[in-house]
Coordinates of C-alpha atoms and ligand atoms in Angstrom, one line a residue:
L34 CA -40.3 -60.3 -34.6
I35 CA -37.7 -58.7 -32.5
T36 CA -35.6 -61.9 -32.2
Q37 CA -36.4 -63.1 -35.7
Q38 CA -35.2 -59.9 -37.2
S39 CA -32.1 -58.9 -35.3
Q40 CA -28.3 -59.0 -35.7
E41 CA -28.4 -62.0 -33.2
E42 CA -30.5 -64.0 -35.8
L43 CA -28.0 -63.2 -38.5
Y44 CA -25.1 -64.3 -36.2
R45 CA -27.0 -67.5 -35.5
V46 CA -27.4 -68.3 -39.2
L47 CA -23.7 -67.5 -39.9
Q48 CA -22.7 -69.7 -36.9
E49 CA -24.9 -72.6 -38.2
N50 CA -23.2 -72.3 -41.6
R51 CA -19.7 -72.5 -40.0
H52 CA -20.8 -75.6 -38.1
L53 CA -22.2 -77.3 -41.2
Q54 CA -18.9 -76.6 -43.1
E55 CA -16.8 -78.0 -40.2
T56 CA -18.9 -81.1 -40.0
G57 CA -18.7 -81.9 -43.7
K58 CA -22.3 -80.8 -44.5
G59 CA -21.3 -77.9 -46.7
D60 CA -24.1 -78.7 -49.1
Q61 CA -26.7 -77.7 -46.5
I62 CA -25.2 -74.2 -46.0
K63 CA -27.6 -71.3 -46.6
T64 CA -26.5 -68.7 -49.0
V65 CA -26.5 -65.4 -47.0
V66 CA -27.3 -62.3 -48.9
V67 CA -27.3 -58.7 -47.5
S68 CA -29.1 -55.9 -49.5
M69 CA -28.2 -52.5 -48.2
S70 CA -30.4 -49.4 -48.7
P71 CA -28.6 -46.2 -49.9
Q72 CA -30.0 -44.3 -46.9
S73 CA -28.3 -46.7 -44.5
R74 CA -25.1 -46.6 -46.4
A75 CA -25.2 -42.7 -46.2
S76 CA -25.8 -43.0 -42.5
L77 CA -22.7 -45.3 -42.1
A78 CA -20.6 -43.1 -44.3
A79 CA -21.5 -40.0 -42.2
K80 CA -20.7 -41.8 -39.0
Y81 CA -17.3 -43.1 -40.2
K82 CA -16.5 -40.0 -42.4
L83 CA -16.2 -42.0 -45.6
T84 CA -17.2 -41.4 -49.2
I85 CA -20.2 -43.4 -50.4
I86 CA -18.1 -45.7 -52.6
D87 CA -15.5 -46.2 -49.9
C88 CA -18.2 -47.1 -47.4
A89 CA -19.9 -49.5 -49.9
R90 CA -16.6 -51.4 -50.4
R91 CA -15.7 -51.5 -46.7
I92 CA -19.2 -52.6 -45.5
T93 CA -19.1 -55.3 -48.2
G94 CA -15.7 -56.4 -46.9
F95 CA -17.0 -56.4 -43.3
F96 CA -20.0 -58.6 -44.1
K97 CA -17.9 -61.0 -46.3
R98 CA -15.5 -61.4 -43.4
L99 CA -18.4 -62.6 -41.2
G100 CA -19.4 -65.2 -43.8
V101 CA -22.0 -63.4 -45.9
H102 CA -21.9 -64.6 -49.6
Y103 CA -23.3 -61.6 -51.5
V104 CA -23.8 -57.9 -50.6
F105 CA -26.1 -56.0 -52.9
D106 CA -27.6 -52.5 -53.1
T107 CA -31.4 -51.9 -53.0
T108 CA -31.0 -48.9 -55.3
F109 CA -31.1 -51.5 -58.0
A110 CA -34.6 -52.7 -56.9
R111 CA -35.7 -49.1 -56.5
N112 CA -35.2 -48.7 -60.3
F113 CA -37.9 -51.3 -60.8
S114 CA -40.1 -49.6 -58.2
L115 CA -39.8 -46.2 -59.9
I116 CA -40.4 -47.6 -63.4
E117 CA -43.5 -49.6 -62.3
S118 CA -44.8 -46.5 -60.4
C119 CA -44.5 -44.4 -63.6
H120 CA -46.4 -46.9 -65.7
E121 CA -49.0 -47.5 -63.0
F122 CA -49.6 -43.7 -62.7
V123 CA -50.1 -43.1 -66.4
K124 CA -52.6 -46.0 -66.6
R125 CA -54.5 -44.7 -63.6
Y126 CA -54.6 -41.2 -65.0
K127 CA -56.0 -42.4 -68.3
D128 CA -58.5 -44.7 -66.7
A129 CA -59.6 -41.9 -64.3
E130 CA -61.1 -40.2 -67.4
T131 CA -63.6 -43.0 -67.5
E132 CA -63.7 -43.3 -63.7
K133 CA -62.3 -46.8 -63.8
T134 CA -59.7 -46.1 -61.1
S135 CA -58.7 -44.0 -58.1
I136 CA -56.8 -40.8 -58.3
P137 CA -54.7 -39.4 -56.5
M138 CA -52.3 -42.3 -56.6
L139 CA -50.5 -42.5 -53.3
A140 CA -46.9 -43.8 -53.1
S141 CA -46.5 -47.1 -51.2
A142 CA -42.7 -47.4 -50.4
C143 CA -43.1 -46.3 -46.8
P144 CA -44.4 -49.1 -44.5
G145 CA -44.9 -46.5 -41.7
W146 CA -47.5 -44.8 -43.9
I147 CA -49.0 -48.1 -45.2
C148 CA -49.5 -49.5 -41.6
Y149 CA -51.2 -46.2 -40.6
A150 CA -53.4 -46.3 -43.7
E151 CA -54.5 -49.9 -43.3
K152 CA -55.1 -49.5 -39.5
T153 CA -56.8 -46.2 -39.3
H154 CA -58.4 -45.5 -42.7
G155 CA -59.7 -49.0 -43.5
S156 CA -60.7 -49.9 -47.0
Y157 CA -61.6 -46.3 -47.9
I158 CA -58.0 -45.1 -48.6
L159 CA -56.5 -48.4 -49.8
P160 CA -57.6 -48.2 -53.5
Y161 CA -55.6 -44.9 -53.8
I162 CA -52.3 -46.6 -52.8
S163 CA -50.0 -47.6 -55.6
T164 CA -49.7 -51.4 -55.9
T165 CA -46.0 -51.2 -56.8
K166 CA -43.9 -52.9 -54.1
S167 CA -41.3 -51.0 -52.2
P168 CA -37.6 -51.3 -53.1
Q169 CA -37.0 -53.6 -50.1
Q170 CA -39.7 -56.1 -51.2
I171 CA -38.7 -55.9 -54.9
M172 CA -35.2 -56.8 -53.8
G173 CA -36.8 -59.7 -51.9
S174 CA -38.4 -60.9 -55.2
I175 CA -35.1 -60.5 -57.0
V176 CA -33.0 -62.4 -54.4
K177 CA -35.5 -65.3 -53.8
D178 CA -36.7 -65.7 -57.4
F179 CA -34.1 -64.3 -59.8
L180 CA -30.8 -64.9 -57.9
S181 CA -31.9 -68.3 -56.6
G182 CA -32.3 -69.4 -60.3
Q183 CA -28.9 -67.9 -61.2
I184 CA -27.0 -69.7 -58.4
K185 CA -29.1 -72.9 -58.6
K186 CA -30.5 -72.8 -55.1
L187 CA -34.1 -73.0 -53.8
P188 CA -35.6 -69.8 -52.3
N189 CA -35.5 -71.4 -48.8
Q190 CA -31.8 -72.1 -49.2
I191 CA -31.1 -68.4 -49.3
Y192 CA -31.1 -66.2 -46.1
H193 CA -31.9 -62.7 -47.2
V194 CA -31.0 -59.7 -44.9
T195 CA -31.8 -56.1 -45.7
V196 CA -30.2 -53.0 -44.0
M197 CA -32.8 -50.2 -43.7
P198 CA -33.2 -46.8 -42.1
C199 CA -36.2 -47.7 -40.0
Y200 CA -37.8 -50.4 -37.9
D201 CA -41.1 -50.3 -39.8
K202 CA -39.3 -52.2 -42.6
K203 CA -39.2 -55.2 -40.2
L204 CA -43.0 -55.1 -40.2
E205 CA -43.2 -54.8 -43.9
A206 CA -40.9 -57.9 -44.4
S207 CA -43.1 -59.9 -42.1
R208 CA -46.4 -59.2 -44.0
S209 CA -48.1 -62.4 -45.2
D210 CA -48.1 -61.0 -48.8
F211 CA -44.3 -61.5 -48.9
Y212 CA -44.3 -65.1 -47.6
N213 CA -43.7 -67.9 -50.1
D214 CA -46.1 -70.7 -49.1
L215 CA -44.5 -73.2 -51.5
Y216 CA -41.0 -72.9 -50.1
K217 CA -42.0 -71.7 -46.6
T218 CA -39.8 -68.7 -46.7
R219 CA -40.0 -64.9 -46.7
D220 CA -38.7 -62.7 -49.5
V221 CA -36.8 -60.9 -46.8
D222 CA -35.9 -63.1 -43.8
C223 CA -34.3 -60.4 -41.6
V224 CA -34.2 -56.6 -41.5
L225 CA -31.5 -54.8 -39.7
S226 CA -31.5 -51.1 -39.0
S227 CA -28.5 -48.9 -39.8
G228 CA -28.0 -48.6 -36.1
E229 CA -28.0 -52.4 -35.6
V230 CA -25.2 -52.7 -38.2
E231 CA -23.2 -50.2 -36.3
K232 CA -23.7 -52.3 -33.2
M233 CA -22.3 -55.3 -35.1
L234 CA -19.2 -53.3 -36.0
V235 CA -18.8 -52.3 -32.4
K236 CA -19.2 -55.9 -31.3
E237 CA -16.6 -57.0 -33.8
G238 CA -14.3 -54.2 -32.6
I239 CA -14.1 -52.8 -36.1
S240 CA -14.1 -49.2 -37.2
L241 CA -15.4 -49.0 -40.8
A242 CA -12.8 -46.4 -41.5
D243 CA -10.0 -48.9 -41.0
S244 CA -11.7 -52.1 -42.2
E245 CA -10.7 -54.0 -45.4
E246 CA -12.4 -53.2 -48.7
S247 CA -14.0 -55.8 -50.9
E248 CA -15.1 -55.7 -54.6
L249 CA -18.8 -55.0 -55.0
D250 CA -21.1 -57.8 -56.0
T251 CA -23.3 -57.8 -59.1
L252 CA -26.5 -59.8 -59.8
C253 CA -25.5 -60.9 -63.2
C254 CA -22.3 -61.6 -65.1
G255 CA -20.5 -58.5 -63.9
V256 CA -23.1 -56.2 -65.4
G257 CA -23.7 -53.0 -63.3
R258 CA -21.1 -53.8 -60.7
E259 CA -20.9 -50.2 -59.3
E260 CA -23.8 -48.7 -61.3
G261 CA -26.2 -49.0 -58.3
I262 CA -23.8 -47.3 -55.9
L263 CA -22.3 -44.6 -58.1
N264 CA -25.7 -43.6 -59.6
H265 CA -29.1 -43.5 -58.1
S266 CA -32.4 -42.3 -59.1
G267 CA -32.8 -39.2 -56.9
G268 CA -34.8 -38.1 -53.9
G269 CA -33.9 -38.3 -50.2
S270 CA -36.8 -40.7 -49.6
G271 CA -38.3 -41.9 -52.7
G272 CA -37.6 -39.7 -55.7
Y273 CA -41.0 -41.1 -56.8
L274 CA -42.6 -37.7 -57.5
E275 CA -39.7 -36.5 -59.6
H276 CA -39.8 -39.6 -61.8
V277 CA -43.6 -40.0 -62.0
F278 CA -44.1 -36.3 -62.8
K279 CA -41.4 -36.2 -65.6
F280 CA -42.6 -39.5 -67.1
A281 CA -46.3 -38.5 -67.1
A282 CA -45.5 -35.0 -68.5
R283 CA -43.8 -36.8 -71.4
E284 CA -46.2 -39.6 -72.0
L285 CA -49.5 -37.7 -71.5
F286 CA -48.6 -34.1 -72.6
D287 CA -45.5 -34.5 -74.8
Q288 CA -43.5 -32.2 -72.5
T289 CA -39.8 -33.0 -71.6
L290 CA -38.9 -31.5 -68.3
D291 CA -35.3 -31.3 -67.0
T292 CA -36.0 -29.8 -63.6
L293 CA -39.2 -29.4 -61.6
E294 CA -40.2 -26.2 -59.8
Y295 CA -41.5 -27.1 -56.3
K296 CA -43.8 -24.8 -54.4
T297 CA -43.5 -25.0 -50.6
L298 CA -46.9 -25.1 -48.9
R299 CA -47.3 -25.4 -45.2
N300 CA -43.6 -26.4 -44.5
Q301 CA -40.5 -27.9 -46.3
D302 CA -42.1 -31.3 -45.9
F303 CA -45.2 -30.3 -47.9
Q304 CA -44.4 -29.2 -51.5
E305 CA -46.3 -29.4 -54.8
V306 CA -45.5 -29.3 -58.5
T307 CA -47.9 -28.3 -61.3
L308 CA -47.8 -28.7 -65.1
E309 CA -50.1 -26.4 -67.0
A310 CA -51.4 -26.8 -70.6
N311 CA -53.4 -24.0 -72.3
G312 CA -53.3 -22.1 -69.0
K313 CA -54.9 -24.9 -67.0
P314 CA -53.3 -27.2 -64.5
V315 CA -53.2 -30.7 -66.0
L316 CA -50.8 -32.4 -63.7
K317 CA -50.5 -31.7 -60.0
M318 CA -48.4 -33.7 -57.6
A319 CA -47.2 -33.2 -54.0
L320 CA -44.7 -34.5 -51.5
A321 CA -46.1 -35.0 -48.0
Y322 CA -43.7 -36.1 -45.3
G323 CA -44.5 -36.5 -41.6
F324 CA -47.7 -37.2 -39.9
R325 CA -49.4 -33.8 -40.0
N326 CA -48.9 -33.4 -43.7
I327 CA -50.1 -37.0 -44.3
Q328 CA -53.3 -36.3 -42.3
N329 CA -53.9 -33.1 -44.3
V330 CA -53.8 -35.1 -47.6
V331 CA -55.9 -37.9 -46.2
Q332 CA -58.6 -35.5 -45.0
K333 CA -58.6 -33.8 -48.4
I334 CA -59.2 -37.1 -50.1
K335 CA -62.0 -38.0 -47.7
R336 CA -63.7 -34.7 -48.4
G337 CA -63.3 -35.2 -52.1
K338 CA -61.2 -32.1 -52.3
C339 CA -57.7 -33.4 -53.0
P340 CA -56.3 -31.4 -55.9
Y341 CA -53.4 -33.9 -56.6
H342 CA -53.0 -36.6 -59.1
F343 CA -50.1 -38.2 -57.2
V344 CA -48.7 -37.8 -53.7
E345 CA -45.3 -39.1 -52.5
I346 CA -46.1 -39.9 -48.9
M347 CA -43.4 -40.7 -46.3
A348 CA -44.0 -41.0 -42.5
C349 CA -40.8 -39.4 -41.3
P350 CA -40.3 -35.6 -41.5
S351 CA -37.4 -35.1 -44.0
G352 CA -37.9 -38.6 -45.3
C353 CA -35.9 -41.8 -44.9
N354 CA -32.5 -40.2 -44.4
N355 CA -34.0 -39.1 -41.1
G356 CA -35.5 -42.6 -40.3
G357 CA -35.7 -43.9 -36.7
G358 CA -33.2 -46.7 -37.4
Q359 CA -30.4 -44.4 -38.6
I360 CA -27.2 -44.1 -36.6
R361 CA -27.6 -41.6 -33.8
P362 CA -25.3 -38.5 -33.6
E363 CA -22.3 -38.7 -31.3
D364 CA -22.6 -37.1 -27.8
G365 CA -22.4 -33.3 -28.3
E366 CA -23.1 -33.6 -32.1
N367 CA -26.1 -31.7 -33.3
A368 CA -28.8 -34.0 -34.9
R369 CA -29.4 -31.4 -37.7
D370 CA -25.7 -31.4 -38.6
R371 CA -25.7 -35.2 -38.8
L372 CA -28.8 -35.2 -41.0
A373 CA -27.3 -32.6 -43.2
S374 CA -24.1 -34.7 -43.6
V375 CA -26.2 -37.8 -44.4
N376 CA -28.3 -35.8 -47.0
E377 CA -25.1 -34.5 -48.5
L378 CA -23.5 -37.9 -48.8
Y379 CA -26.7 -39.4 -50.1
S380 CA -26.9 -36.8 -52.9
S381 CA -23.2 -37.0 -53.7
V382 CA -23.9 -39.7 -56.4
H383 CA -25.2 -39.1 -59.9
C384 CA -28.9 -39.1 -60.6
I385 CA -29.9 -41.3 -63.5
D386 CA -33.0 -42.4 -65.4
P387 CA -33.7 -45.9 -64.1
R388 CA -34.7 -46.9 -67.7
T389 CA -31.1 -46.4 -68.8
V390 CA -29.8 -49.1 -66.5
Q391 CA -28.7 -51.9 -68.7
L392 CA -29.3 -54.8 -66.3
I393 CA -32.9 -53.5 -65.7
E394 CA -33.7 -53.9 -69.4
I395 CA -32.1 -57.4 -69.4
M396 CA -34.1 -58.5 -66.4
Y397 CA -37.5 -57.2 -67.7
R398 CA -36.8 -59.3 -70.8
D399 CA -35.2 -62.4 -69.4
W400 CA -36.5 -62.7 -65.9
L401 CA -40.0 -61.1 -66.0
G402 CA -41.0 -61.8 -69.6
G403 CA -41.8 -58.2 -70.4
Q404 CA -43.3 -55.2 -68.7
N405 CA -47.0 -56.3 -68.8
S406 CA -46.5 -60.0 -68.0
G407 CA -48.1 -61.9 -65.1
K408 CA -44.7 -62.5 -63.6
T409 CA -44.1 -58.7 -63.5
R410 CA -47.4 -58.3 -61.6
L411 CA -46.4 -61.1 -59.2
M412 CA -42.8 -60.0 -58.6
L413 CA -43.2 -56.2 -58.6
H414 CA -46.7 -55.5 -57.2
T415 CA -48.7 -56.3 -54.1
E416 CA -52.0 -55.5 -52.3
Y417 CA -53.2 -53.9 -49.1
H418 CA -55.6 -55.0 -46.4
A419 CA -57.9 -53.0 -44.1
V420 CA -57.4 -53.8 -40.5
E421 CA -60.2 -53.0 -38.0
K422 CA -58.3 -52.0 -34.9
M423 CA -54.9 -50.4 -34.3
T424 CA -52.5 -52.2 -32.0
N425 CA -51.5 -50.3 -28.9
A426 CA -48.0 -49.9 -30.3
L427 CA -49.2 -48.2 -33.4
A428 CA -51.8 -46.2 -31.5
I429 CA -49.0 -44.7 -29.5
K430 CA -46.8 -44.1 -32.5
W431 CA -49.5 -42.3 -34.4
Ligands
SF4_112 FE1 -39.2 -45.8 -42.8 FE2 -39.5 -43.2 -42.2 FE3 -38.6 -44.0 -44.7 FE4 -41.1 -44.4 -44.0 S1 -40.1 -42.4 -44.2 S2 -39.7 -45.9 -45.0 S3 -41.0 -44.9 -41.8 S4 -37.5 -44.3 -42.7

């Protein structure tokens, strides 16, 4: 996993492409695609003291100079993940009235949490986890299925790299659920951490602050070129609770909410929001970040005493902007100050409703064949598997 998913592996593929070009075998070149997470971009922007859009253009320029063909943003895939989570929740909530499903629904975008749930809580906790894929894996479906069709390549003729704030994303990409048996290829071939991209910049002797800019790529005919960079759908880690709560309040209780009032419980990483109707709580959701808060929620579920309908769970305290793969602070720089500047940059872009993104609507119609199609299920949802024993590495981590 370490050699398969490292900057050396990306360099090897780029080198092979150059060799094929030079030896007249250009038709065998792999199309190299990089999909960058907004948290990694904020980490790079903080390190090199750039604005988000400046950083996006310069990192695109850097990868293109190395021979990468397309650089995308996983915010686009996150829109699909948020929309699917909203619909999945409303369906579960309605079905729960007839006990056909499991509530609370637990968010699934954090592979650190998913590994822990599969390896320590077995099949008991898995039915509660949302089946919606994470933004990284939805981006995998988009690149290997949608983009391959657009550029007339087979999925295994594309080498897809993501840039993420943590190492657990490498584990997620290597799950058998995200392997295409027909074409013998993964939806995401290589995951680099933000820190590993910084190492590439150092190796190339480039400071992002002085590097060349490049125009941003778009998945389809120029639509949404900068939409995914200049707008995102909120939340330092997921933004899942915010969207699911507002959507459910509207769909189930005909209430339109502009802002949510969070109540802090044990600490800043454990907060809840409640909607009342006729003096009674009808919708209750929580954010639980970090191991202690996750354990608290899991124990409540096991005892049948969990008061929540939905919980946004993230393994890292303070969420993904604080992930273990983010760029470390400089010598003498305070880690809190660096995190504050990453959070500030991450939040410096507009928040939008993912349903208003024009290209999302087009892709639901033209790529997936509608919201409830079999293809939507295949491309945007997954499943989980109970594992009997924890590996030593995970036992140490948790
Ligand atoms: Fe990775 Fe941490 Fe984010 Fe989970 S919360 S996806 S472990 S960075």
